Short mmCIF file of C-alpha atoms in Angstrom, two decimals:
data_model
loop_
_atom_site.label_atom_id
_atom_site.label_comp_id
_atom_site.label_asym_id
_atom_site.label_seq_id
_atom_site.Cartn_x
_atom_site.Cartn_y
_atom_site.Cartn_z
CA MET A 1 1.92 27.38 2.85
CA VAL A 2 -1.59 26.78 3.95
CA ARG A 3 -1.83 25.44 7.60
CA VAL A 4 -4.30 23.28 8.36
CA THR A 5 -6.08 21.64 11.24
CA THR A 6 -9.75 19.73 11.38
CA THR A 7 -11.62 19.50 14.35
CA PRO A 8 -15.23 18.27 14.38
CA THR A 9 -18.58 19.86 14.37
CA THR A 10 -21.49 18.63 16.12
CA ASP A 11 -22.74 17.95 12.86
CA GLY A 12 -19.49 16.11 11.74
CA GLU A 13 -18.12 18.14 9.57
CA PRO A 14 -14.57 19.11 10.58
CA THR A 15 -14.28 22.89 10.72
CA SER A 16 -10.14 24.98 10.54
CA ALA A 17 -9.15 25.72 13.81
CA PRO A 18 -5.88 27.02 14.42
CA ALA A 19 -2.60 25.64 13.89
CA ARG A 20 -0.90 24.13 16.68
CA ARG A 21 2.49 26.16 17.42
CA GLY A 22 5.90 24.31 18.07
CA ARG A 23 4.37 20.86 17.93
CA ILE A 24 7.61 18.07 16.77
CA ASP A 25 5.91 15.90 14.04
CA SER A 26 7.56 13.31 11.92
CA LEU A 27 8.74 15.47 8.86
CA VAL A 28 10.90 17.78 11.99
CA VAL A 29 11.91 14.46 13.18
CA LEU A 30 13.03 13.21 9.79
CA CYS A 31 15.11 16.65 9.13
CA VAL A 32 17.22 15.70 12.46
CA LEU A 33 18.25 12.22 12.00
CA LEU A 34 19.23 13.48 8.22
CA LEU A 35 21.14 16.04 10.02
CA VAL A 36 22.56 13.97 12.43
CA ALA A 37 23.37 11.25 9.91
CA MET A 38 25.60 13.69 7.68
CA LEU A 39 27.41 15.09 10.52
CA ALA A 40 28.63 12.00 12.02
CA GLN A 41 28.62 9.64 8.86
CA ASP A 42 32.18 8.59 9.17
CA GLN A 43 31.42 7.65 12.88
CA LEU A 44 28.31 5.83 12.21
CA VAL A 45 30.21 3.99 8.59
CA SER A 46 33.00 2.74 11.29
CA ALA A 47 30.58 1.22 13.55
CA PHE A 48 28.33 -0.34 11.36
CA ASP A 49 30.84 -1.95 9.12
CA ALA A 50 29.23 -5.45 9.07
CA PRO A 51 28.38 -7.55 5.66
CA ALA A 52 24.94 -8.23 7.64
CA VAL A 53 24.65 -4.11 7.90
CA ARG A 54 25.73 -3.30 4.65
CA THR A 55 23.18 -5.67 3.03
CA GLY A 56 20.59 -3.99 5.09
CA SER A 57 21.61 -0.92 4.34
CA THR A 58 21.09 -1.19 0.88
CA VAL A 59 18.01 -3.44 1.17
CA PHE A 60 16.34 -0.43 2.98
CA VAL A 61 17.58 2.39 0.44
CA ALA A 62 16.15 -0.03 -2.15
CA VAL A 63 13.01 -0.25 -0.60
CA CYS A 64 12.24 3.39 0.17
CA VAL A 65 13.72 4.83 -3.57
CA GLN A 66 11.58 2.30 -5.76
CA ALA A 67 8.43 3.05 -3.31
CA MET A 68 8.59 7.00 -2.96
CA PRO A 69 8.44 8.11 -6.32
CA PHE A 70 5.31 6.22 -6.37
CA LEU A 71 3.86 7.53 -3.15
CA VAL A 72 4.73 11.01 -3.92
CA LEU A 73 2.33 10.18 -7.30
CA GLY A 74 -0.28 8.64 -4.98
CA VAL A 75 -0.53 11.94 -2.66
CA LEU A 76 -0.79 14.13 -5.70
CA ILE A 77 -3.98 12.36 -6.91
CA SER A 78 -5.15 12.25 -3.40
CA GLY A 79 -4.60 16.09 -3.31
CA LEU A 80 -6.34 16.18 -6.99
CA ILE A 81 -9.21 14.11 -5.91
CA ALA A 82 -9.72 16.21 -2.52
CA ALA A 83 -9.41 19.73 -4.60
CA PHE A 84 -11.05 19.42 -7.66
CA VAL A 85 -13.40 16.38 -7.29
CA PRO A 86 -16.81 16.98 -5.34
CA ALA A 87 -17.82 14.23 -3.23
CA SER A 88 -21.45 14.40 -5.18
CA LEU A 89 -19.89 12.87 -8.38
CA LEU A 90 -17.89 10.11 -6.87
CA ARG A 91 -21.58 9.43 -5.70
CA ARG A 92 -22.98 9.40 -9.56
CA VAL A 93 -20.51 7.79 -10.78
CA LEU A 94 -20.27 4.62 -8.64
CA PRO A 95 -23.08 2.30 -8.48
CA ARG A 96 -25.57 2.41 -5.29
CA ASN A 97 -24.82 -1.16 -4.39
CA THR A 98 -21.96 -1.71 -2.49
CA ALA A 99 -21.34 -5.13 -4.30
CA ALA A 100 -21.28 -3.50 -7.19
CA ALA A 101 -19.13 -0.29 -6.26
CA VAL A 102 -16.53 -3.02 -5.33
CA GLY A 103 -16.24 -4.60 -8.64
CA VAL A 104 -15.84 -1.64 -10.12
CA ALA A 105 -13.52 -0.24 -7.66
CA GLY A 106 -11.52 -3.66 -8.60
CA VAL A 107 -11.83 -2.91 -12.77
CA ALA A 108 -10.57 1.13 -11.86
CA GLY A 109 -7.28 -0.63 -10.50
CA LEU A 110 -6.12 -0.36 -14.11
CA ALA A 111 -6.03 2.82 -14.45
CA LEU A 112 -3.46 3.69 -11.73
CA PRO A 113 -0.26 2.78 -12.67
CA GLY A 114 1.97 2.65 -9.34
CA CYS A 115 2.80 0.50 -6.40
CA GLU A 116 1.12 -0.56 -3.66
CA CYS A 117 2.37 2.69 -1.74
CA ALA A 118 0.45 5.04 -4.10
CA SER A 119 -2.88 3.37 -3.24
CA VAL A 120 -3.24 3.86 0.18
CA PRO A 121 -3.43 7.71 0.50
CA VAL A 122 -5.86 7.40 -2.78
CA ALA A 123 -8.14 4.58 -1.12
CA ARG A 124 -8.21 7.41 2.09
CA ARG A 125 -9.53 10.24 0.01
CA LEU A 126 -12.08 8.01 -1.41
CA MET A 127 -12.96 7.29 2.16
CA GLN A 128 -13.55 11.02 2.92
CA GLN A 129 -15.61 12.28 -0.33
CA GLY A 130 -17.94 9.51 0.92
CA VAL A 131 -16.97 6.28 -0.67
CA PRO A 132 -17.75 3.06 1.00
CA PRO A 133 -14.78 1.56 3.06
CA ALA A 134 -15.22 -1.78 1.21
CA VAL A 135 -15.20 0.37 -2.40
CA ALA A 136 -12.17 2.03 -1.37
CA LEU A 137 -10.27 -0.82 -0.26
CA ALA A 138 -11.09 -3.28 -3.13
CA PHE A 139 -9.54 -0.27 -5.13
CA LEU A 140 -6.38 0.01 -2.70
CA LEU A 141 -5.68 -3.81 -3.18
CA ALA A 142 -6.74 -3.58 -7.23
CA ALA A 143 -4.50 -0.54 -8.50
CA PRO A 144 -0.89 -2.02 -7.66
CA ALA A 145 -2.09 -5.86 -8.88
CA VAL A 146 -3.58 -4.87 -12.33
CA ASN A 147 -2.30 -1.88 -13.75
CA PRO A 148 -0.96 -2.28 -17.30
CA ILE A 149 2.77 -1.42 -16.23
CA VAL A 150 2.86 -4.57 -13.60
CA LEU A 151 0.95 -6.80 -16.21
CA VAL A 152 3.79 -5.68 -18.80
CA ALA A 153 6.64 -5.96 -16.25
CA THR A 154 5.33 -10.10 -15.81
CA ALA A 155 5.04 -10.69 -19.08
CA VAL A 156 8.76 -9.92 -19.82
CA ALA A 157 9.85 -11.43 -16.42
CA PHE A 158 8.07 -15.17 -17.77
CA PRO A 159 8.14 -14.77 -21.62
CA GLY A 160 7.67 -18.57 -21.88
CA GLU A 161 5.01 -18.74 -19.87
CA PRO A 162 2.04 -16.26 -21.04
CA MET A 163 -0.58 -17.69 -18.82
CA MET A 164 1.60 -16.30 -15.75
CA VAL A 165 -0.16 -12.80 -16.98
CA LEU A 166 -3.51 -13.68 -17.32
CA ALA A 167 -2.90 -15.90 -13.73
CA ARG A 168 -1.75 -12.70 -11.93
CA PHE A 169 -4.37 -10.63 -13.22
CA LEU A 170 -7.52 -13.04 -12.56
CA ALA A 171 -6.04 -13.91 -8.97
CA SER A 172 -5.15 -10.10 -7.78
CA LEU A 173 -8.51 -8.80 -9.22
CA ALA A 174 -10.10 -11.51 -7.39
CA THR A 175 -8.41 -11.07 -4.24
CA ALA A 176 -9.39 -7.10 -4.46
CA VAL A 177 -12.88 -8.17 -4.96
CA VAL A 178 -13.67 -10.79 -2.66
CA THR A 179 -11.77 -8.77 0.02
CA GLY A 180 -13.76 -5.62 -0.53
CA TRP A 181 -17.13 -8.24 -0.21
CA LEU A 182 -15.44 -9.67 2.92
CA TRP A 183 -15.13 -6.15 4.44
CA ALA A 184 -18.83 -4.91 3.46
CA ARG A 185 -19.83 -7.49 5.23
CA LEU A 186 -17.89 -8.07 8.17
CA GLY A 187 -15.94 -4.75 8.49
CA ARG A 188 -17.31 -2.04 11.18
CA ALA A 189 -16.77 1.81 10.88
CA GLU A 190 -15.20 2.28 14.47
CA TRP A 191 -12.20 -0.26 13.47
CA ILE A 192 -11.20 2.82 10.97
CA ALA A 193 -9.66 5.28 13.14
CA GLU A 194 -11.50 8.65 12.80
CA ARG A 195 -7.98 10.70 11.34
CA ALA A 196 -8.75 9.12 8.32
CA LEU A 197 -12.16 9.85 7.64
CA ARG A 198 -11.50 13.45 8.70
CA ARG A 199 -11.58 15.72 6.00
CA ILE A 200 -9.24 18.68 5.56
CA THR A 201 -11.13 21.85 5.70
CA PRO A 202 -8.99 24.93 3.95
CA ARG A 203 -8.85 28.34 5.17
CA PRO A 204 -11.82 30.71 3.93
CA GLY A 205 -10.83 31.87 0.06
CA ALA A 206 -7.87 29.34 -0.06
CA SER A 207 -7.90 28.50 -3.73
CA ARG A 208 -8.42 24.79 -4.68
CA TRP A 209 -4.62 24.96 -5.65
CA ALA A 210 -3.78 25.35 -2.22
CA VAL A 211 -6.20 22.94 -0.86
CA PHE A 212 -4.30 20.80 -3.22
CA ALA A 213 -1.04 21.61 -1.57
CA GLU A 214 -1.92 21.42 1.35
CA THR A 215 -3.76 17.97 1.18
CA ALA A 216 -0.58 16.50 -0.60
CA ARG A 217 1.70 17.74 1.88
CA HIS A 218 -0.22 16.42 4.66
CA ASP A 219 -0.06 12.88 3.36
CA LEU A 220 3.14 12.72 2.00
CA VAL A 221 4.75 13.88 5.77
CA GLU A 222 2.36 11.39 7.19
CA ALA A 223 2.78 8.36 5.16
CA GLY A 224 6.77 8.72 4.52
CA GLY A 225 7.15 8.12 7.87
CA PHE A 226 5.77 4.67 7.60
CA LEU A 227 7.03 3.91 4.52
CA VAL A 228 10.34 4.47 6.43
CA LEU A 229 9.51 1.97 9.35
CA GLY A 230 8.24 -0.31 6.90
CA GLY A 231 11.63 -0.24 4.83
CA LEU A 232 13.64 -0.39 8.02
CA THR A 233 11.45 -3.56 9.03
CA ALA A 234 11.99 -4.73 5.67
CA ALA A 235 15.64 -4.71 5.81
CA VAL A 236 15.75 -6.37 8.66
CA LEU A 237 13.99 -9.64 7.99
CA ASN A 238 15.89 -9.62 4.27
CA VAL A 239 19.10 -10.06 6.58
CA ALA A 240 17.65 -12.12 8.90
CA VAL A 241 15.57 -14.99 6.52
CA PRO A 242 18.81 -17.27 4.97
CA ALA A 243 18.48 -17.69 1.68
CA ALA A 244 19.22 -21.19 1.74
CA TRP A 245 15.87 -21.66 2.56
CA LEU A 246 14.58 -21.79 -0.45
CA THR A 247 16.78 -24.28 -2.27
CA SER A 248 15.10 -27.30 -0.56
CA LEU A 249 11.55 -25.91 -1.90
CA GLY A 250 11.67 -27.80 -5.45
CA GLY A 251 9.74 -30.92 -4.94
CA GLN A 252 7.46 -29.58 -2.32
CA LEU A 253 4.75 -27.68 -3.70
CA VAL A 254 2.87 -26.98 -0.49
CA LEU A 255 5.58 -26.05 1.69
CA GLY A 256 6.59 -23.61 -1.43
CA VAL A 257 3.28 -22.18 -1.48
CA ILE A 258 3.60 -21.28 2.58
CA VAL A 259 7.06 -20.13 2.39
CA MET A 260 6.71 -17.94 -0.76
CA ALA A 261 3.28 -16.46 0.76
CA LEU A 262 5.29 -15.15 3.97
CA LEU A 263 8.38 -14.48 1.33
CA ALA A 264 6.02 -11.49 -0.13
CA VAL A 265 5.41 -10.26 3.17
CA VAL A 266 8.57 -10.07 4.63
CA LEU A 267 10.74 -8.97 1.14
CA ALA A 268 7.85 -5.95 0.51
CA LEU A 269 9.23 -5.52 -3.14
CA CYS A 270 7.36 -2.85 -5.41
CA SER A 271 5.23 -4.80 -7.41
CA GLU A 272 6.50 -3.37 -10.90
CA ALA A 273 9.63 -5.29 -9.69
CA ASP A 274 8.52 -8.47 -7.91
CA ALA A 275 8.10 -10.93 -11.40
CA PHE A 276 11.88 -10.48 -12.24
CA VAL A 277 12.48 -11.62 -8.57
CA ALA A 278 9.94 -14.55 -9.42
CA ALA A 279 11.20 -15.68 -12.33
CA SER A 280 14.91 -15.74 -10.74
CA LEU A 281 13.63 -18.89 -8.59
CA SER A 282 13.03 -20.87 -11.32
CA ALA A 283 13.97 -24.10 -9.16
CA LEU A 284 10.32 -23.68 -7.91
CA PRO A 285 6.71 -24.46 -9.71
CA LEU A 286 4.72 -22.04 -11.05
CA LEU A 287 2.30 -22.21 -8.16
CA PRO A 288 4.24 -20.88 -5.85
CA ARG A 289 5.59 -18.28 -7.85
CA LEU A 290 1.92 -16.71 -8.75
CA VAL A 291 1.38 -16.95 -5.10
CA PHE A 292 4.20 -14.66 -3.92
CA LEU A 293 2.93 -12.28 -6.71
CA VAL A 294 -0.14 -12.17 -5.74
CA VAL A 295 0.39 -12.08 -1.95
CA GLY A 296 2.90 -9.24 -2.35
CA PRO A 297 1.04 -5.90 -3.69
CA ALA A 298 -1.92 -6.87 -1.28
CA VAL A 299 0.05 -7.21 2.07
CA ASP A 300 3.26 -6.77 2.90
CA VAL A 301 5.50 -5.45 6.66
CA LYS A 302 5.44 -1.78 4.53
CA LEU A 303 2.16 -1.66 3.38
CA VAL A 304 1.11 -2.80 6.67
CA ALA A 305 2.97 -0.31 8.29
CA LEU A 306 1.17 2.62 6.02
CA GLN A 307 -2.13 0.85 6.87
CA ALA A 308 -1.64 1.76 10.70
CA GLY A 309 -0.24 4.79 10.00
CA THR A 310 -3.28 5.66 7.96
CA PHE A 311 -6.02 3.94 9.16
CA GLY A 312 -4.98 2.97 12.70
CA ARG A 313 -3.50 -0.35 14.22
CA ALA A 314 -7.15 -1.54 14.84
CA PHE A 315 -7.97 -1.46 11.23
CA ALA A 316 -4.64 -3.31 10.34
CA VAL A 317 -4.40 -6.26 12.72
CA ARG A 318 -7.63 -7.33 11.14
CA PHE A 319 -7.73 -6.13 7.25
CA ALA A 320 -3.91 -7.76 6.54
CA PRO A 321 -4.86 -11.15 8.09
CA LEU A 322 -7.69 -11.16 6.02
CA THR A 323 -6.36 -9.90 2.95
CA PHE A 324 -3.47 -12.74 3.54
CA LEU A 325 -5.64 -15.30 3.50
CA VAL A 326 -8.10 -14.04 0.29
CA ALA A 327 -4.94 -13.55 -1.71
CA VAL A 328 -3.49 -16.61 -0.97
CA VAL A 329 -6.86 -18.57 -1.59
CA CYS A 330 -7.42 -17.14 -4.97
CA ALA A 331 -3.79 -17.76 -6.17
CA VAL A 332 -3.99 -20.96 -5.21
CA VAL A 333 -7.18 -21.45 -7.06
CA THR A 334 -6.38 -19.74 -10.05
CA GLY A 335 -2.91 -21.50 -10.52
CA LEU A 336 -4.90 -24.44 -10.15
CA LEU A 337 -7.17 -23.40 -13.07
CA VAL A 338 -4.73 -21.62 -15.20
CA LEU A 339 -1.80 -22.80 -14.63
CA GLY A 340 -2.25 -26.84 -14.16
CA GLY A 341 -1.21 -27.09 -10.93
CA ALA A 342 2.64 -27.34 -9.88
CA ARG A 343 4.07 -26.87 -13.22
#
């Protein structure tokens, strides 16, 4: 395996540097924790044998198992972009006008079937290849919400409501594009951590496949730890939020929209499974359930953890609230126009 670290040069381009030895990274910590869990399995089971703990454990495993295949897909695509797609090609394909490029990136989300975890490493790699951050972020939001698998799953979950699929597509695409436009106007370069923009440069003579393998390994190790952290947060919040709270929302549209938006952040469901959860909440009108489906793929606790680990905390504390607000507004407006409001 190629060991690569990067250090910036005076002209801003990273160069190869000797790898530091003896450094304890997240992969070592994860292996140690897994080893301890296996050796002390019986003691852990007896110590945490409680219904709430069992429920939280189930949610934690479900979140990680749902997301991990798509995270792997994302880092593989990220590696392919780094190894085989030159920055000059991306600059030729995308419009020079940032506003137009954001729109193209939103529509390009149709091409990547995956959840939000897959889009984070891809967006990072696009930035490293010279794509403007606003364009990469529009793709990050669009890919998990408007791809064909998500739309088909929504159609299956709502067989009697074909307009729900159209409403979800339009609201999610609008969320990605509007957020990209706002970030292009209001976002600042210093809000994104320098490490997110620093390209991995292989040792001299390394093949493209070596670059691909090193890039994918680097992204998987870095993002995997934050996925686990996000899954743990989702599990705790799932146990802490009483299910009985939803039973009183049937006739309260505004409160239902607010609660379902917050619930989407807390539950951290995969975008390809959330439609079935929304469909099961039949006591609620369609509008709050649409808000749930639009907000979830755009901002949830595991996605915020991934973004903070990838782009830095300064980015996450600004991007997550912006995305949440835009997603709620786009979902409500689209629902009123397409679904007829409170149906």
